[in-house]
Structure formats: structure tokens, C-alpha cells
Amino acid sequence: MAKIKKRGESGAAKNYITRNQALKKLQVTLAEFRRLCILKGIFPRQPRHIKRANKGSTAPTTFYYAKDIAYLMHEPVLQAFRDHKAFAKKVNRAIARREWFAAKNLDENRPQYRLDHIIKERYPTFADSLRDLDDALSMLFLFANIPSSQSIAPEITTHCARLCMEWQLYVMRTRSLRKVFLSIKGVYFQAVVHGQEITWLVPYMFAQQIPTDVDFRVMMTFLELYQTMIGFVLFKLYSEENLVYPPKLDEVKDDQGAGFGSLILTPANAEVLLKEQDGHRVDELAEAAASNALHRNDGKKLSARDVKRQIANLSRSGTSQDAEDDTIPAIDTNAIVDAQDDTDAFVPQASKSNPGDRLTTLGELQETQSVESAPMLFSRYVFYISRECPRSVIEFVLRSFGALPDNIGWDPVAGSGSQVDENDERITHHIIDRPVDNFHAKHAGRRVYVQPQWVVDSANRRTLLPTDPYQPGHALPPHLSPFVDDREVARRGGYVPDEANEAMGLETAAVEEDESDQDEEEQNSASEKEDDNTRPALQAMLEDPLDAGLLEAAELEAESVGGEDALVEVRKQYTAARKAAQKKQRAKQPALTEEAEAKDMAKTLLSNKQRKLYNRIGNSASKVDQEKQRLVAKKKQLTRNKAGK
């Protein structure tokens, strides 16, 4: 006998769970549930049949996968939330009873939690973390530039600024920067790290007013996750560059606004650590080796004494491997790599199986990184940044494209640590963003004065552009976005600026178009002069010859002015203008070719849904063409206004 299925025990009703049901099951508040979902990467789902998933109800409801909620029940962070709730009750009780000593002790021992396990779960490989780095960096740079308030503690802003500087230091050191774009929102940067394109936005340093309708609890949860993730990523990147992470911070320079100069990069040289003769250090290495339970090649357990003898052997200079004592057991390198894999959160899964493959992969990545690094555009020049220019952005671009830190100076108002004085004769490029009178005679030396856009355009074009169009007070050339593929836009029929056409070698088409426009303008101006001498009714009829009412008005006007001869002349002009208008109208609606007729026949065979989709695609193409025509007309108008001035 077939088993009867009960309603709500299978299908969508079992696979989905509402948000209220999830809150009751997890026994958390709505704010804690949102925070938990953000940290774990769980988001609402839309069932195909809402009525079935909601057990017959059609009320608007938010659904989640039941398996995701069951997955959250075993989350350690959930237990940390419960511990914090109990801690808050104890603190409030102690404060209400005026037990200040007990409240202070409770506050010092408040429960803490870590997000390391969540990072390992969400990003099993290093490439996964790099793919999700765009939003993380944009969020960090946003909070690094937001002023502190009741919702944002100063420590959060300081920590975000520190992580941002560490990321920029790595990009500058590896010369991974590829594209820079100055937009209205801020400055867009794009770097290539391990083959992944990472794009982030840096807001301008303006006085900001924090809006009141922003839920900072949600943003702070994302920020907490991103801070932990970027900490892991930077540790991995710095380790591959043989650098100690986190870099040391010179607090005195940091307080004085030194920027990148306040961070000190220290090389992590493993050979120097092995050659140390300190007995205490050797004991620590021996204990660490014993705790890892490394084994000798013969399968026996490696003792601390064996490790000491091996370290002493390695620390001797000039000792070859052939002259080693055969009685000293050799350390199993595979066991060492396996022990290190346990602590490496971002090693690709394909590389963990074989240590040799892992080393080869890292070597290939570093080799690819060095081959594709940014060119050394600014390595031979000395720069000085004026006080009104965004120093951090310009210094970051200059150093990413080869400028030496000792060859970059700035106004003392922008911070300490400048290596070049304003009156230094070695300065080749003075970056300034304000009109200056007699700036050539103001400073000694043979320097060139340019606006900040010259640095960005030169970096995007991978070559040093002429400085004359970028002098202070001059109208700057158009700043084209490097994120737009002009050839692809031209292929699809979109608008491409004249400067991009020149860069692609299409300047002849632009010149011919300008010449044709000038001819049309001359013809229109000549016809306008002739029309000024004619009668207004005749002029209106010639502009719209298809209107019969205008013909009658022109005939009456001609008869009153010139009699029958003028009337005959008006009719001839009307006939010629009408034929020209009809011909122009037919040209706008060309006859269908064989290919067009075949498409029209095939269109009749489409279903209603397919026909709507086809029409939608055609409408989008026509919108692109209309937008192109609008931008072309706007460009012409700007050119005319500029020529008139």
C-alpha cells in the first residue's frame, strides 16, 4: 500500500524555512541573525512556488534554505553571541547594584571570538580570497576616510587606514598597479595580483557628513569580516615577498603624517635565523620540532637532540652535504611541508598533495608577476607635490610606476618625511593644481610644471606624455577611462571619443566627418542668408513642403507681392522641395533586402516570448545608436562654442 504524504513534510515546504522560523530555531534576535548570515555568507532564497514553500499561505515572506539554518546551529560565533548576552546581563546587574569593582572585572574579561575559521571556510584557496577582494578594499578605504563619530570608533578608522597602507605598500613594491581613473565618486585603481584583477575605489579627501539613514551595524559587520580576510591575504603576500608581517609602525612619523614612510618593511631571512648561536633559540627550535612530531627517514621519532645536531650542522659555514656525518639522521622534508600545510590557510588545494608542485606553482606565480609588472616610467625623475594635490594618490601612482621614495617630495603641510625640498634644483616635475603667476621664475632649476592628470594619463598609456597640454591654467585633455575597451565599443556601434580614435589610428575618419560638418554648416548659413531676404510664409513652406496649409499661405503671400509670376515660381519651388522631402523620407526607410526579408519571415515563426526578446534586443541596439548620436551632437556643440570663444 502506497504511503500517503502529509502536507508540509516534503518538497518546498521542507527545503525552505521562513525568517521567523529561523529566529525561533536559533534563539537569536533579528540583528544577531543578520550579523550571523553576513559572516557566514548566507542570503535569502526565492522559491519557485512560494505558496508551497509557505504551506499554503501567499503572504510576503523571506525564505532561507533549511540546510543553511541547520548549518548555522553549529557555528561557534553563535555561542559567542549567547555568551555576550549573558555577559551584558551580569554587567548591567553589577552596575545597578553599584558594584563597580565587579563590573570592572567583568568588562576586562569580556568574551571574545575570532573569525579565522569562517575565513578558511568561505575561501578555501588563495585565489578565492583574491576574487572577493574588490569589495573588501573599497570598504576599508571608505572607513579609513570617514571621520570618527558615535557609530565609528577612532580605533576602527586607524586600523582600516593601517591595512590600506599595508596593501598599497605591497602593490608599490611588486609594481602590480595597472589602471587608474579619476572619476566623480573617487579614484579607481586596478592591480593584478597572482593573475587576478583587483579593482577598488578610493574616495577623495573631502569634509564628509555622515548620513543618518545608513545602518552602520550592517556595514560594521561586513567591515569586521573584511578586516580579518585582508589580514590573512596580506600575511600570505608579505610572506611570499620574504617580508615580516605586519610591518613595524613608527608612531612618531605616523603622528606627523608621514604616510607610507611610517611603515618599516623588514626582510624575513630564514638563513639568518638558522645561523643564530643563541642556545635559548636552539632550544625553542628543538621544542617546536619535537611538538610537530617529525620523523626520521627510518620511521623513528625525531628527538630534540637530533634537531639540535641538525641545526648546528646547518649553521656551520662552508660545510658541504657530502662531508656531513652519516650518523646524524636526516630530517624528512615531506613531513616538514605537511606540518606547514596545517597552518597555511590559503594554499591551493591542488598544490597540497605534492610539495614540489607547490614550490613550482609559487615560483611560476612570482615569475609571472615580475614579467607583467608595471614599467619604470618615473624612475629617472624627481617630483615635488604641491600642497593642494592629493599627496597619497599621486605618491602611490608614482612609486607604483618606478619613482624612488628619495626622489619624491611634498609640501610640509601635507605631512613629514619629504625627501626633496621645494627649492631643490634636482626637481624635474613640479605637480601643481592651481594657476600660478610667473611659476617658471619662482624656483631655481629646469623643472616642468604639470597638473596631476599628467601622472595618471602617463601611467595608463604606459609612456611619458607631452607636458605642454598639462601645464597649470591650461584646459586639460579629456581623461579617458582605461576600463573601457574603445575597439569593442566601436565594433558594437557605440560612441568613441576623437582622442580614442586617434590613439587607435582612426583619426582620418574623424577629420573627414569634421570637414563634412563644416560644409553642411556653410551650406546652411548660405541658405539662411537667402531665406532672410524671402518671405516668411515661403520660408515656412520650404522647411515643411508636405504641409498643404503652408502652401496656401505661400501662394497668397506671393500673389499679393508679385502677382502671377511670383505664384508660378512658388509652385515650382514647392514641387522641387516636395520631391526632395519625399526622397529623403524614402531614404530613411530603405527597401528590404533579401537578408532582411528572410529575417522578417523568420520573425513570424517565433513564439510570442521569443519575439518579445528579439524586439527588446533591437530596442537596446537602437538606444545605443541614439545615445551615440546625442554624444556626437554634444561634442559638435562644444567644439562650436570653443571655436566661437
XYZ file of C-alpha atoms in Angstrom:
645
model
C 0.000 0.000 0.000
C 1.435 3.362 -1.019
C 2.375 5.678 1.804
C 0.309 8.841 1.985
C 2.429 12.011 2.020
C 1.438 14.576 4.589
C 1.369 18.240 3.730
C 4.484 20.189 4.741
C 6.785 17.175 5.170
C 8.420 17.108 1.719
C 9.233 19.269 -1.242
C 9.493 23.045 -0.991
C 7.848 23.140 2.449
C 10.718 21.077 3.848
C 13.563 22.622 1.831
C 12.737 26.227 2.778
C 12.268 27.935 6.104
C 10.940 31.400 6.854
C 12.964 34.025 8.686
C 10.724 33.962 11.765
C 11.056 30.205 11.980
C 14.836 30.543 11.702
C 14.912 33.079 14.549
C 12.931 30.746 16.794
C 15.105 27.798 15.882
C 18.385 29.612 16.539
C 17.004 31.572 19.525
C 18.621 34.845 18.425
C 17.413 38.349 17.732
C 16.933 39.731 14.230
C 20.099 41.858 14.460
C 22.186 38.859 15.560
C 20.684 36.727 12.795
C 21.576 39.305 10.164
C 25.093 39.548 11.536
C 25.483 35.788 11.522
C 24.228 35.495 7.924
C 26.652 38.197 6.758
C 29.609 36.488 8.396
C 28.722 33.045 7.033
C 27.676 34.237 3.574
C 24.055 33.048 3.822
C 21.424 35.053 1.969
C 17.649 34.751 1.319
C 16.348 32.453 -1.401
C 13.339 32.756 -3.692
C 11.366 29.508 -4.051
C 9.819 28.649 -7.365
C 6.426 28.059 -5.699
C 6.022 30.479 -2.811
C 2.637 29.083 -1.821
C 4.007 25.562 -1.466
C 7.069 26.734 0.456
C 4.875 28.759 2.832
C 2.488 25.835 3.399
C -0.428 27.341 1.521
C -0.025 30.983 2.551
C 0.583 33.731 -0.003
C 1.787 36.374 2.482
C 5.089 38.065 1.574
C 7.819 36.190 3.444
C 11.592 35.918 3.406
C 12.815 32.353 2.859
C 16.113 30.603 3.554
C 17.358 27.130 2.813
C 16.624 24.851 5.743
C 20.080 23.297 5.371
C 21.718 26.716 5.740
C 19.896 27.348 9.008
C 20.833 23.884 10.270
C 24.426 24.727 9.320
C 24.260 27.859 11.476
C 23.218 25.916 14.566
C 26.754 24.551 14.984
C 28.541 27.886 14.466
C 30.964 28.871 17.289
C 30.134 32.548 16.745
C 26.521 31.772 17.693
C 27.696 30.514 21.063
C 29.821 33.673 21.399
C 26.678 35.776 20.882
C 24.940 33.889 23.678
C 27.939 34.310 25.965
C 27.966 38.024 25.238
C 24.271 38.282 26.086
C 24.903 36.629 29.453
C 27.916 38.900 29.977
C 25.806 42.001 29.300
C 23.228 40.896 31.868
C 25.916 40.417 34.515
C 27.464 43.821 33.811
C 24.090 45.568 33.963
C 23.282 43.820 37.229
C 26.623 44.843 38.747
C 26.162 48.457 37.641
C 22.620 48.542 39.032
C 23.928 47.307 42.391
C 26.805 49.835 42.258
C 29.360 47.019 42.395
C 31.970 48.915 40.410
C 34.842 46.547 41.115
C 32.853 43.541 39.910
C 31.706 45.428 36.813
C 35.292 46.371 36.002
C 36.438 42.766 36.343
C 33.633 41.586 34.088
C 34.496 44.207 31.477
C 38.160 43.185 31.477
C 37.176 39.539 30.930
C 34.503 40.127 28.303
C 34.033 37.145 25.915
C 35.953 37.338 22.644
C 35.540 35.441 19.389
C 37.580 35.001 16.221
C 36.589 34.741 12.572
C 39.582 32.727 11.364
C 37.571 29.537 10.859
C 34.969 31.446 8.828
C 37.684 32.806 6.513
C 39.014 29.278 5.949
C 35.506 28.003 5.196
C 34.497 30.772 2.791
C 37.863 30.983 1.000
C 39.404 27.507 0.745
C 42.062 28.698 -1.728
C 44.082 31.870 -2.012
C 42.597 32.672 -5.434
C 39.094 32.661 -3.912
C 40.095 35.333 -1.425
C 41.662 37.482 -4.167
C 38.469 37.328 -6.240
C 36.482 38.750 -3.330
C 38.995 41.482 -2.525
C 37.331 44.276 -4.551
C 34.506 44.998 -2.115
C 36.777 44.464 0.877
C 39.310 47.072 -0.225
C 36.625 49.589 -1.200
C 35.012 49.182 2.239
C 38.355 49.598 4.025
C 39.292 52.742 2.101
C 35.824 54.156 2.774
C 36.115 53.702 6.544
C 39.715 54.931 6.502
C 38.467 58.298 5.191
C 35.260 58.581 7.252
C 35.558 60.842 10.309
C 35.079 59.236 13.696
C 31.665 59.528 15.327
C 29.459 57.763 17.838
C 28.882 54.912 15.379
C 32.526 54.665 14.273
C 35.227 54.461 16.920
C 38.631 56.078 16.214
C 40.332 52.701 16.578
C 38.334 51.355 13.628
C 39.374 54.228 11.381
C 43.018 53.843 12.428
C 43.012 50.094 11.815
C 41.433 50.493 8.368
C 43.994 53.154 7.412
C 46.795 50.839 8.555
C 45.516 47.928 6.430
C 45.097 50.237 3.427
C 48.692 51.454 3.702
C 49.959 47.868 4.003
C 48.080 46.900 0.827
C 49.402 49.925 -1.068
C 52.941 49.151 0.101
C 52.687 45.662 -1.379
C 51.301 46.991 -4.685
C 54.096 49.572 -4.877
C 56.793 47.035 -4.060
C 55.611 44.478 -6.636
C 54.566 47.195 -9.140
C 51.221 45.446 -9.650
C 49.213 48.589 -10.459
C 47.688 48.584 -13.934
C 44.939 51.215 -14.271
C 43.970 54.490 -12.598
C 40.854 56.553 -13.306
C 39.846 59.873 -11.740
C 36.045 59.829 -11.512
C 33.399 61.856 -9.715
C 32.994 59.227 -6.981
C 36.715 58.941 -6.323
C 39.833 57.331 -7.769
C 39.517 53.854 -9.250
C 42.592 51.622 -9.089
C 43.189 48.208 -10.599
C 46.057 45.879 -9.723
C 46.884 42.377 -10.940
C 47.931 40.019 -8.143
C 48.555 36.348 -8.956
C 46.653 36.743 -12.211
C 43.543 38.209 -10.541
C 42.362 41.718 -11.441
C 41.521 43.600 -8.240
C 39.674 46.921 -8.584
C 38.922 49.242 -5.688
C 37.673 52.789 -5.132
C 39.400 55.428 -3.004
C 37.192 58.416 -2.067
C 38.506 61.941 -2.238
C 39.703 63.618 0.944
C 36.774 65.983 1.429
C 34.937 67.030 4.558
C 32.163 64.453 4.827
C 28.844 64.497 6.608
C 27.731 61.044 7.640
C 24.103 60.368 6.577
C 21.597 59.392 9.226
C 19.704 56.769 7.189
C 22.621 54.319 6.919
C 22.550 51.155 9.009
C 26.099 51.137 10.343
C 25.539 47.844 12.168
C 25.350 46.025 8.850
C 28.361 47.899 7.462
C 30.399 47.233 10.603
C 29.670 43.509 10.294
C 30.975 43.497 6.727
C 33.972 45.538 7.857
C 34.768 43.052 10.620
C 34.776 40.192 8.114
C 36.838 42.102 5.551
C 39.443 43.179 8.098
C 40.056 39.563 9.074
C 40.193 38.392 5.458
C 42.626 41.103 4.345
C 44.821 40.306 7.324
C 45.141 36.727 6.048
C 45.736 37.886 2.461
C 48.418 40.405 3.409
C 50.197 37.849 5.578
C 50.357 35.472 2.612
C 51.516 38.166 0.165
C 54.165 39.567 2.505
C 55.449 36.068 3.253
C 55.882 35.365 -0.453
C 57.910 38.580 -0.742
C 60.079 37.418 2.200
C 58.833 40.259 4.406
C 57.730 40.298 8.022
C 54.013 40.933 8.521
C 52.716 43.150 9.966
C 55.372 45.761 9.152
C 56.632 47.870 12.021
C 54.948 51.221 12.573
C 56.931 54.302 13.537
C 54.371 56.025 15.743
C 56.268 59.338 15.766
C 56.257 59.558 11.957
C 52.681 58.343 11.819
C 51.550 61.120 14.162
C 53.357 63.623 11.933
C 51.529 62.390 8.819
C 54.444 60.627 7.110
C 52.077 58.224 5.307
C 53.878 55.295 3.696
C 57.132 56.351 5.348
C 55.796 55.432 8.787
C 55.760 51.702 7.911
C 59.102 49.872 8.020
C 59.478 46.754 5.865
C 61.714 44.091 7.414
C 63.021 41.105 5.390
C 62.342 37.711 6.918
C 65.596 35.878 6.218
C 65.345 32.262 7.320
C 69.093 31.626 6.899
C 69.959 34.333 9.413
C 67.625 32.742 11.933
C 69.214 29.332 11.417
C 72.758 30.701 11.909
C 71.981 32.234 15.288
C 74.163 30.760 18.014
C 71.886 31.604 20.894
C 71.288 28.452 22.940
C 67.866 29.575 24.006
C 66.848 29.973 20.380
C 68.113 26.480 19.579
C 66.095 25.061 22.468
C 62.963 26.735 21.167
C 63.524 25.279 17.695
C 64.079 21.868 19.198
C 60.896 22.015 21.251
C 58.910 23.194 18.251
C 60.286 20.358 16.146
C 59.522 17.809 18.837
C 55.971 19.115 19.199
C 55.368 18.720 15.450
C 56.308 15.017 15.784
C 58.603 14.987 12.790
C 60.093 11.645 11.827
C 63.394 10.422 10.536
C 63.736 8.619 7.255
C 63.904 5.271 9.059
C 60.448 5.874 10.581
C 61.612 6.572 14.132
C 60.517 9.653 16.019
C 62.859 12.627 15.695
C 64.213 13.687 19.087
C 65.173 17.148 20.294
C 68.830 16.106 20.380
C 68.725 15.171 16.707
C 67.199 18.545 15.851
C 69.955 20.360 17.802
C 72.648 18.481 15.939
C 70.955 19.157 12.606
C 70.676 22.892 13.337
C 74.317 23.022 14.417
C 75.257 21.319 11.155
C 73.257 23.793 9.076
C 74.738 26.773 10.895
C 78.321 25.833 10.018
C 79.655 27.827 7.126
C 81.489 26.113 4.297
C 80.228 22.630 5.109
C 79.145 20.590 2.105
C 76.470 17.975 2.169
C 78.945 15.231 1.274
C 81.010 15.932 4.375
C 78.057 15.561 6.761
C 78.167 12.953 9.454
C 76.303 9.839 8.392
C 75.246 9.225 11.959
C 73.126 12.378 12.007
C 69.598 11.459 10.980
C 68.202 13.395 8.029
C 65.025 15.364 8.526
C 62.121 14.294 6.351
C 61.310 17.343 4.224
C 57.922 15.943 3.249
C 56.942 15.814 6.915
C 58.024 19.428 7.333
C 55.915 20.551 4.388
C 52.924 18.576 5.663
C 53.293 20.201 9.075
C 53.420 23.631 7.471
C 50.329 22.896 5.379
C 48.295 22.600 8.571
C 48.959 26.273 9.360
C 48.614 27.579 5.795
C 45.063 28.741 5.267
C 45.482 29.867 1.674
C 47.467 27.113 -0.045
C 45.700 25.968 -3.232
C 44.159 22.520 -2.803
C 45.799 21.198 -5.945
C 49.226 22.078 -4.507
C 48.873 20.431 -1.102
C 49.243 16.932 -2.440
C 52.804 17.383 -3.661
C 55.318 19.781 -2.051
C 57.288 20.009 -5.259
C 54.211 21.107 -7.192
C 53.547 23.718 -4.540
C 57.023 25.241 -4.830
C 56.826 25.184 -8.612
C 53.450 26.917 -8.567
C 54.675 29.707 -6.305
C 57.776 30.164 -8.445
C 55.720 30.407 -11.614
C 53.408 32.931 -9.994
C 56.308 35.109 -8.865
C 57.924 34.872 -12.289
C 54.674 35.859 -13.998
C 54.256 38.706 -11.525
C 57.717 40.104 -12.277
C 57.319 39.803 -16.055
C 53.974 41.630 -16.076
C 54.987 44.328 -13.597
C 54.396 47.992 -14.378
C 57.098 49.797 -16.407
C 59.639 52.034 -14.682
C 58.232 55.236 -16.144
C 59.244 57.700 -13.445
C 62.475 56.121 -12.206
C 64.804 58.823 -13.641
C 62.900 61.879 -12.446
C 62.478 63.884 -9.260
C 58.967 65.025 -8.302
C 57.581 67.638 -5.969
C 53.893 67.539 -4.974
C 52.241 70.834 -4.146
C 50.051 71.123 -1.057
C 46.699 71.302 -2.905
C 47.271 67.963 -4.686
C 46.180 64.616 -3.177
C 49.581 63.504 -1.997
C 48.696 59.897 -1.083
C 47.171 59.157 -4.505
C 49.975 60.777 -6.515
C 52.723 59.209 -4.420
C 51.077 55.801 -4.770
C 50.918 56.075 -8.586
C 54.454 57.461 -8.887
C 56.035 54.750 -6.746
C 53.989 52.012 -8.436
C 55.487 53.047 -11.779
C 59.114 53.222 -10.739
C 59.645 56.511 -8.872
C 62.104 56.188 -5.995
C 60.964 57.221 -2.493
C 64.017 59.504 -2.179
C 63.004 61.348 -5.371
C 59.519 62.373 -4.193
C 58.915 65.470 -2.102
C 55.904 67.406 -0.910
C 54.892 70.481 0.999
C 55.435 70.199 4.796
C 51.745 70.996 5.260
C 50.896 67.601 3.715
C 52.978 65.729 6.317
C 56.524 64.971 7.355
C 59.028 62.683 5.681
C 59.592 64.662 2.473
C 62.915 63.772 0.858
C 63.008 66.701 -1.585
C 62.843 70.395 -0.751
C 60.730 72.759 -2.848
C 63.782 74.756 -3.971
C 65.831 71.677 -4.863
C 67.437 72.073 -8.286
C 67.119 68.340 -8.979
C 63.332 68.570 -9.341
C 62.235 67.699 -12.870
C 58.426 67.712 -12.441
C 56.536 70.042 -10.121
C 52.966 68.727 -9.722
C 50.634 71.645 -9.071
C 46.882 72.102 -9.331
C 46.366 75.860 -9.178
C 47.158 78.773 -11.507
C 50.471 80.373 -10.541
C 51.843 83.636 -11.885
C 55.438 83.523 -13.135
C 55.925 80.000 -11.802
C 58.891 79.467 -14.144
C 60.881 82.189 -12.384
C 59.735 81.261 -8.891
C 62.013 78.248 -8.374
C 65.534 77.506 -9.496
C 66.391 74.638 -11.813
C 64.947 73.341 -15.045
C 61.688 71.870 -13.796
C 58.421 71.261 -15.628
C 55.092 72.278 -14.078
C 52.264 69.821 -14.705
C 48.816 69.103 -13.332
C 48.109 65.791 -11.523
C 46.246 64.341 -14.502
C 49.547 64.043 -16.376
C 50.760 61.429 -13.896
C 47.588 59.354 -14.250
C 47.375 59.603 -18.052
C 51.043 58.678 -18.428
C 50.547 55.657 -16.191
C 47.509 54.485 -18.176
C 49.242 54.979 -21.543
C 52.462 53.294 -20.283
C 54.521 56.150 -21.693
C 55.532 59.685 -20.738
C 53.078 62.061 -22.405
C 53.992 65.614 -23.515
C 53.730 68.063 -20.626
C 52.618 71.149 -22.589
C 48.861 70.296 -22.589
C 49.035 69.688 -18.820
C 50.572 72.981 -17.724
C 48.855 74.916 -14.900
C 45.979 77.069 -16.077
C 45.518 75.159 -19.367
C 42.361 73.273 -20.279
C 43.236 69.622 -19.692
C 42.881 66.967 -22.402
C 39.959 64.543 -21.984
C 40.639 61.969 -19.274
C 39.669 58.686 -20.935
C 38.764 55.701 -18.788
C 41.241 52.798 -19.112
C 38.477 50.395 -18.087
C 36.630 50.919 -21.422
C 37.679 48.914 -24.479
C 37.266 51.511 -27.234
C 37.721 48.988 -30.014
C 34.905 46.836 -28.661
C 32.673 49.901 -28.251
C 33.406 50.957 -31.838
C 32.683 47.458 -33.076
C 29.284 47.497 -31.384
C 28.463 50.900 -32.830
C 28.855 52.929 -29.646
C 30.320 56.392 -29.201
C 34.114 56.633 -29.218
C 35.781 59.998 -28.446
C 38.036 61.578 -31.039
C 41.060 61.170 -28.776
C 40.432 57.425 -28.556
C 40.069 57.265 -32.339
C 43.437 58.973 -32.719
C 45.004 56.512 -30.310
C 43.582 53.626 -32.363
C 44.706 55.155 -35.675
C 41.237 56.274 -36.797
C 41.913 59.990 -36.943
C 41.193 60.242 -40.707
C 37.543 59.309 -40.223
C 37.164 61.983 -37.585
C 38.769 64.612 -39.846
C 36.520 63.703 -42.780
C 33.478 63.915 -40.531
C 34.555 67.356 -39.332
C 35.050 68.551 -42.920
C 31.601 67.305 -43.923
C 30.118 69.047 -40.893
C 31.824 72.300 -41.906
C 30.426 72.012 -45.444
C 26.942 71.440 -44.071
C 27.311 74.437 -41.780
C 28.423 76.653 -44.695
C 25.501 75.498 -46.820
C 23.051 76.050 -44.003
C 24.435 79.529 -43.308
C 24.155 80.450 -47.020
C 20.590 79.195 -47.228
C 19.752 81.084 -44.032
C 21.044 84.329 -45.573
C 18.911 83.769 -48.669
C 15.899 82.946 -46.558
C 16.274 86.196 -44.689
C 15.554 88.061 -47.944
C 12.488 85.923 -48.769
C 9.031 85.992 -47.343
C 8.230 84.195 -44.054
C 5.363 82.095 -45.484
C 7.569 80.881 -48.343
C 10.353 80.060 -45.882
C 7.966 78.023 -43.700
C 6.654 76.172 -46.769
C 10.161 75.239 -47.909
C 11.002 73.909 -44.450
C 7.898 71.660 -44.425
C 6.728 71.101 -48.042
C 4.420 68.226 -47.054
C 2.067 70.588 -45.218
C -0.768 71.764 -47.572
C -1.739 74.673 -45.340
C 1.719 76.237 -45.672
C 1.422 76.032 -49.487
C -1.810 78.017 -49.482
C -0.281 80.711 -47.227
C 2.775 80.956 -49.500
C 0.583 81.279 -52.613
C -1.471 84.094 -51.075
C 1.715 85.874 -49.997
C 3.276 85.523 -53.480
C 0.149 86.701 -55.246
C -0.074 89.817 -53.080
C 3.623 90.652 -53.601
C 4.483 89.652 -57.176
C 1.305 88.593 -58.954
C 1.055 85.558 -61.266
C 4.793 85.289 -61.955
C 5.615 85.026 -58.254
C 2.819 82.476 -57.814
C 4.241 80.232 -60.575
C 7.711 80.492 -59.034
C 6.368 79.467 -55.603
C 4.673 76.402 -57.073
C 7.907 75.341 -58.806
C 9.822 75.692 -55.556
C 7.117 73.750 -53.755
C 7.268 70.880 -56.289
C 11.064 70.630 -56.053
C 11.029 70.821 -52.239
C 8.261 68.201 -52.010
C 10.174 65.763 -54.236
C 13.326 66.274 -52.169
C 11.406 65.695 -48.927
C 9.802 62.513 -50.256
C 13.143 61.249 -51.496
C 14.712 61.947 -48.109
C 11.841 60.157 -46.397
C 12.238 57.110 -48.641
C 15.986 57.092 -47.922
C 15.230 56.830 -44.216
C 13.077 53.756 -44.940
C 15.158 51.668 -47.358
C 13.654 48.728 -49.163
C 14.067 45.343 -47.563
C 16.940 43.286 -48.931
C 16.782 39.535 -49.320
C 18.500 39.078 -45.964
C 16.067 41.469 -44.286
C 13.110 39.705 -45.877
C 14.423 36.369 -44.626
C 14.767 37.803 -41.130
C 11.243 39.186 -41.337
C 9.900 35.787 -42.392
C 11.836 34.047 -39.605
C 10.468 36.550 -37.109
C 6.903 35.483 -37.922
C 7.797 31.894 -36.957
C 8.971 32.884 -33.464
C 6.847 32.360 -30.420
C 5.416 35.322 -28.535
C 8.096 35.132 -25.828
C 10.925 34.827 -28.361
C 9.528 37.708 -30.443
C 9.437 39.969 -27.385
C 13.012 39.089 -26.574
C 14.082 39.781 -30.168
C 12.334 43.164 -30.136
C 13.943 44.002 -26.795
C 17.397 43.326 -28.247
C 16.620 45.527 -31.234
C 15.363 48.314 -28.972
C 18.553 48.185 -26.925
C 20.623 48.491 -30.106
C 18.579 51.492 -31.209
C 19.058 53.080 -27.782
C 22.823 52.663 -28.151
C 22.651 54.368 -31.549
C 20.534 57.210 -30.145
C 22.965 57.704 -27.281
C 25.831 57.798 -29.753
C 24.081 60.445 -31.853
C 23.368 62.504 -28.740
C 27.006 62.423 -27.634
C 28.205 63.282 -31.147
C 25.858 66.281 -31.275
C 27.008 67.379 -27.834
C 30.637 67.127 -28.946
C 29.911 69.260 -32.029
C 28.175 71.892 -29.954
C 31.084 72.078 -27.515
C 33.506 72.396 -30.414
C 31.468 75.262 -31.921
C 31.273 77.068 -28.592
C 35.011 76.694 -28.108
C 35.700 77.998 -31.631
C 33.365 80.946 -31.051
C 35.196 81.936 -27.876
